[in-house]
Tab-separated table of C-alpha atoms in Angstrom:
chain	number	residue	atom	x	y	z
A	1	MET	CA	22.580	4.943	18.341
A	2	THR	CA	25.060	4.146	15.601
A	3	ALA	CA	25.826	6.085	12.460
A	4	ALA	CA	24.486	3.144	10.468
A	5	LEU	CA	21.058	3.651	12.013
A	6	HIS	CA	21.042	7.307	10.951
A	7	ASP	CA	21.575	6.285	7.331
A	8	ASP	CA	19.031	3.433	7.340
A	9	LEU	CA	21.892	1.019	6.714
A	10	PRO	CA	21.367	-2.360	8.315
A	11	PRO	CA	22.964	-2.995	11.664
A	12	SER	CA	25.042	-6.143	11.972
A	13	GLY	CA	22.655	-9.035	11.429
A	14	GLU	CA	18.953	-8.380	10.943
A	15	TRP	CA	16.881	-5.323	11.776
A	16	THR	CA	14.819	-5.532	14.966
A	17	THR	CA	12.154	-3.410	16.568
A	18	ASP	CA	14.868	-2.089	18.901
A	19	ASP	CA	16.623	-0.716	15.808
A	20	LEU	CA	13.356	0.911	14.695
A	21	ASP	CA	13.047	2.572	18.090
A	22	ALA	CA	16.587	3.949	17.744
A	23	LEU	CA	15.882	5.625	14.388
A	24	PRO	CA	15.075	9.341	14.338
A	25	ASP	CA	11.429	10.396	14.129
A	26	ASP	CA	11.767	11.889	10.652
A	27	GLY	CA	8.301	11.147	9.270
A	28	ARG	CA	9.344	8.072	7.279
A	29	ARG	CA	7.129	5.026	7.458
A	30	ARG	CA	9.317	2.053	8.307
A	31	GLU	CA	8.201	-1.561	8.484
A	32	LEU	CA	10.073	-4.786	9.232
A	33	LEU	CA	9.712	-8.048	7.367
A	34	ASP	CA	11.722	-10.842	8.974
A	35	GLY	CA	14.542	-8.485	9.881
A	36	VAL	CA	14.542	-6.595	6.562
A	37	LEU	CA	13.766	-2.888	6.722
A	38	LEU	CA	11.031	-1.721	4.333
A	39	VAL	CA	10.657	1.999	3.651
A	40	PRO	CA	7.619	2.458	1.408
A	41	PRO	CA	7.215	5.716	-0.498
A	42	SER	CA	4.931	8.403	0.883
A	43	PRO	CA	1.276	7.674	0.161
A	44	THR	CA	-0.486	9.583	-2.590
A	45	ALA	CA	-3.202	12.159	-1.941
A	46	ALA	CA	-5.853	9.704	-3.209
A	47	HIS	CA	-4.559	7.008	-0.845
A	48	GLN	CA	-4.715	9.389	2.116
A	49	THR	CA	-8.215	10.569	1.176
A	50	ILE	CA	-9.465	6.975	1.094
A	51	ALA	CA	-7.866	6.261	4.484
A	52	MET	CA	-9.305	9.407	6.046
A	53	ARG	CA	-12.800	8.819	4.673
A	54	LEU	CA	-12.783	5.176	5.751
A	55	MET	CA	-11.632	6.126	9.221
A	56	VAL	CA	-14.407	8.714	9.583
A	57	ALA	CA	-17.037	6.272	8.249
A	58	LEU	CA	-15.943	3.462	10.575
A	59	GLU	CA	-15.726	5.825	13.547
A	60	ALA	CA	-19.351	6.883	12.970
A	61	GLU	CA	-20.508	3.260	13.423
A	62	CYS	CA	-17.889	2.047	15.905
A	63	PRO	CA	-19.220	0.668	19.208
A	64	ASP	CA	-17.665	1.778	22.494
A	65	GLU	CA	-15.570	-1.389	22.901
A	66	TYR	CA	-13.472	-0.442	19.875
A	67	GLU	CA	-11.550	2.561	18.569
A	68	VAL	CA	-10.613	3.495	14.997
A	69	THR	CA	-7.214	4.924	14.104
A	70	GLN	CA	-4.841	5.065	11.161
A	71	GLY	CA	-1.171	4.593	10.416
A	72	VAL	CA	-0.116	3.159	13.795
A	73	GLU	CA	2.484	0.416	14.014
A	74	VAL	CA	1.549	-3.172	14.833
A	75	ARG	CA	4.487	-5.108	16.275
A	76	ILE	CA	4.016	-8.732	15.374
A	77	ASN	CA	7.329	-9.831	16.856
A	78	ARG	CA	10.916	-8.636	17.221
A	79	THR	CA	11.612	-8.782	13.459
A	80	ARG	CA	8.130	-8.096	12.011
A	81	SER	CA	6.378	-4.783	12.284
A	82	PHE	CA	3.794	-3.275	9.923
A	83	ILE	CA	1.766	-0.074	9.739
A	84	PRO	CA	-1.765	-0.736	8.445
A	85	ASP	CA	-3.460	2.210	6.747
A	86	VAL	CA	-6.512	1.995	9.034
A	87	LEU	CA	-7.019	-0.073	12.196
A	88	VAL	CA	-9.798	-0.952	14.570
A	89	ILE	CA	-8.395	-1.698	18.005
A	90	THR	CA	-9.813	-2.644	21.380
A	91	ALA	CA	-10.834	0.175	23.742
A	92	PRO	CA	-8.349	-0.939	26.453
A	93	ALA	CA	-5.531	-0.721	23.886
A	94	ALA	CA	-6.672	2.766	22.851
A	95	GLU	CA	-6.824	3.919	26.471
A	96	ARG	CA	-3.098	3.223	26.818
A	97	ARG	CA	-2.428	5.777	24.023
A	98	PRO	CA	0.483	3.724	22.737
A	99	ALA	CA	2.864	4.442	19.895
A	100	ARG	CA	2.266	0.878	18.705
A	101	TYR	CA	-0.111	-2.053	19.169
A	102	GLU	CA	0.298	-5.768	19.709
A	103	PRO	CA	-1.581	-8.048	17.279
A	104	HIS	CA	-4.047	-9.235	19.961
A	105	GLU	CA	-5.173	-5.598	20.380
A	106	VAL	CA	-6.049	-5.206	16.678
A	107	VAL	CA	-9.515	-6.272	15.569
A	108	LEU	CA	-9.316	-5.084	11.935
A	109	ALA	CA	-6.359	-4.136	9.754
A	110	VAL	CA	-7.028	-2.309	6.478
A	111	GLU	CA	-4.562	-1.834	3.639
A	112	ILE	CA	-5.150	0.451	0.669
A	113	VAL	CA	-3.324	-1.003	-2.310
A	114	SER	CA	-0.904	1.284	-4.117
A	115	PRO	CA	1.036	0.462	-7.295
A	116	THR	CA	4.167	-0.112	-5.175
A	117	SER	CA	2.418	-2.300	-2.567
A	118	ARG	CA	0.319	-4.730	-4.650
A	119	SER	CA	2.084	-7.983	-3.714
A	120	ILE	CA	2.664	-6.960	-0.120
A	121	ASP	CA	-0.982	-5.903	0.463
A	122	ARG	CA	-2.580	-8.739	-1.527
A	123	VAL	CA	-0.401	-11.659	-0.417
A	124	LEU	CA	2.210	-10.974	2.229
A	125	LYS	CA	0.454	-8.782	4.803
A	126	PRO	CA	-2.771	-10.812	4.875
A	127	ALA	CA	-0.774	-14.000	5.440
A	128	LEU	CA	1.240	-12.460	8.265
A	129	TYR	CA	-1.720	-10.643	9.853
A	130	ALA	CA	-3.684	-13.922	9.875
A	131	GLN	CA	-0.716	-15.798	11.303
A	132	ALA	CA	-0.553	-13.130	14.053
A	133	GLY	CA	-4.249	-13.717	14.863
A	134	ILE	CA	-5.780	-10.402	13.704
A	135	PRO	CA	-9.461	-11.385	13.239
A	136	TYR	CA	-10.381	-9.205	10.228
A	137	TYR	CA	-8.551	-7.843	7.202
A	138	TRP	CA	-9.861	-5.465	4.555
A	139	ARG	CA	-8.080	-4.585	1.339
A	140	ILE	CA	-9.133	-1.604	-0.752
A	141	GLU	CA	-8.222	-1.701	-4.430
A	142	THR	CA	-8.404	1.252	-6.791
A	143	ASP	CA	-9.737	0.465	-10.226
A	144	PRO	CA	-10.553	2.720	-13.205
A	145	ALA	CA	-14.212	1.902	-12.540
A	146	GLY	CA	-13.908	2.872	-8.848
A	147	LEU	CA	-12.962	1.332	-5.533
A	148	VAL	CA	-13.375	-2.299	-4.558
A	149	VAL	CA	-13.396	-3.212	-0.864
A	150	HIS	CA	-12.443	-6.826	-0.121
A	151	THR	CA	-13.420	-8.012	3.366
A	152	HIS	CA	-11.895	-11.065	5.056
A	153	ARG	CA	-12.345	-13.048	8.273
A	154	ILE	CA	-9.682	-15.248	9.838
A	155	ASP	CA	-9.938	-19.009	9.880
A	156	PRO	CA	-8.148	-19.401	13.233
A	157	VAL	CA	-7.469	-23.112	12.767
A	158	HIS	CA	-5.570	-22.644	9.501
A	159	GLU	CA	-4.390	-19.060	10.238
A	160	VAL	CA	-5.567	-17.744	6.863
A	161	TYR	CA	-8.213	-15.264	5.806
A	162	THR	CA	-11.309	-16.227	3.879
A	163	GLU	CA	-13.030	-13.589	1.788
A	164	THR	CA	-16.415	-12.518	3.159
A	165	GLY	CA	-17.254	-9.917	0.533
A	166	ARG	CA	-16.182	-7.937	-2.505
A	167	TRP	CA	-17.966	-4.609	-2.340
A	168	THR	CA	-18.254	-2.037	-5.149
A	169	LYS	CA	-21.393	-0.096	-4.114
A	170	PHE	CA	-21.914	-0.578	-0.361
A	171	VAL	CA	-19.927	-2.356	2.325
A	172	ASP	CA	-22.637	-4.135	4.295
A	173	THR	CA	-21.140	-6.455	6.856
A	174	GLY	CA	-21.612	-7.302	10.506
A	175	GLU	CA	-17.903	-7.768	11.094
A	176	PRO	CA	-16.139	-6.662	13.189
A	177	PHE	CA	-19.282	-4.661	14.004
A	178	PRO	CA	-22.283	-3.703	11.866
A	179	VAL	CA	-20.947	-1.594	9.008
A	180	ASN	CA	-23.025	-0.195	6.175
A	181	LEU	CA	-21.181	2.420	4.163
A	182	SER	CA	-21.226	3.684	0.633
A	183	VAL	CA	-18.094	2.920	-1.368
A	184	ALA	CA	-18.721	6.197	-3.233
A	185	ARG	CA	-18.333	7.954	0.136
A	186	LEU	CA	-14.750	6.595	0.316
A	187	THR	CA	-13.828	7.462	-3.254
A	188	PRO	CA	-11.692	10.575	-3.833
A	189	ARG	CA	-12.910	13.129	-6.369
A	190	TYR	CA	-9.822	12.537	-8.476
A	191	LEU	CA	-8.974	8.872	-8.501
């Protein structure tokens, strides 16, 4: 491990997943975008509450062939690696108890939009998740009127997501498994 890696300075050339593996486990969330290291700020309490409540709600309805988790890395390739806020993965992937998943093991990736992640969560990550073949993508937006959950399904031919719903009261979808949950149940007391 080089001194440059300790300081989050780029190694010669582009960052790779090998460089991520060489970094200390210091609690920072690090993602890679085409060899560029992204270090987003720590999530807010409201963000974490939404993630936790969504995870619990999905887990309650999750069939045995899937598992729900949060904040685990998805390695798209050697220079792209993201950490969705909440994930639904296949049971065989969960049984491995990995530190990271491959895109084909992820059934649903969920991002909770923060002020510092708007463009990445609305445009960039959905494009790259779809290109990687992740079948479903949800985006949760916070609004003064409450939460809005946007659900998407991949068009595998064009490798893009199409919106399947914009939910403000209840998320009622059959994808990736039957889900019927109250958006109010996900909403923090102090949004």
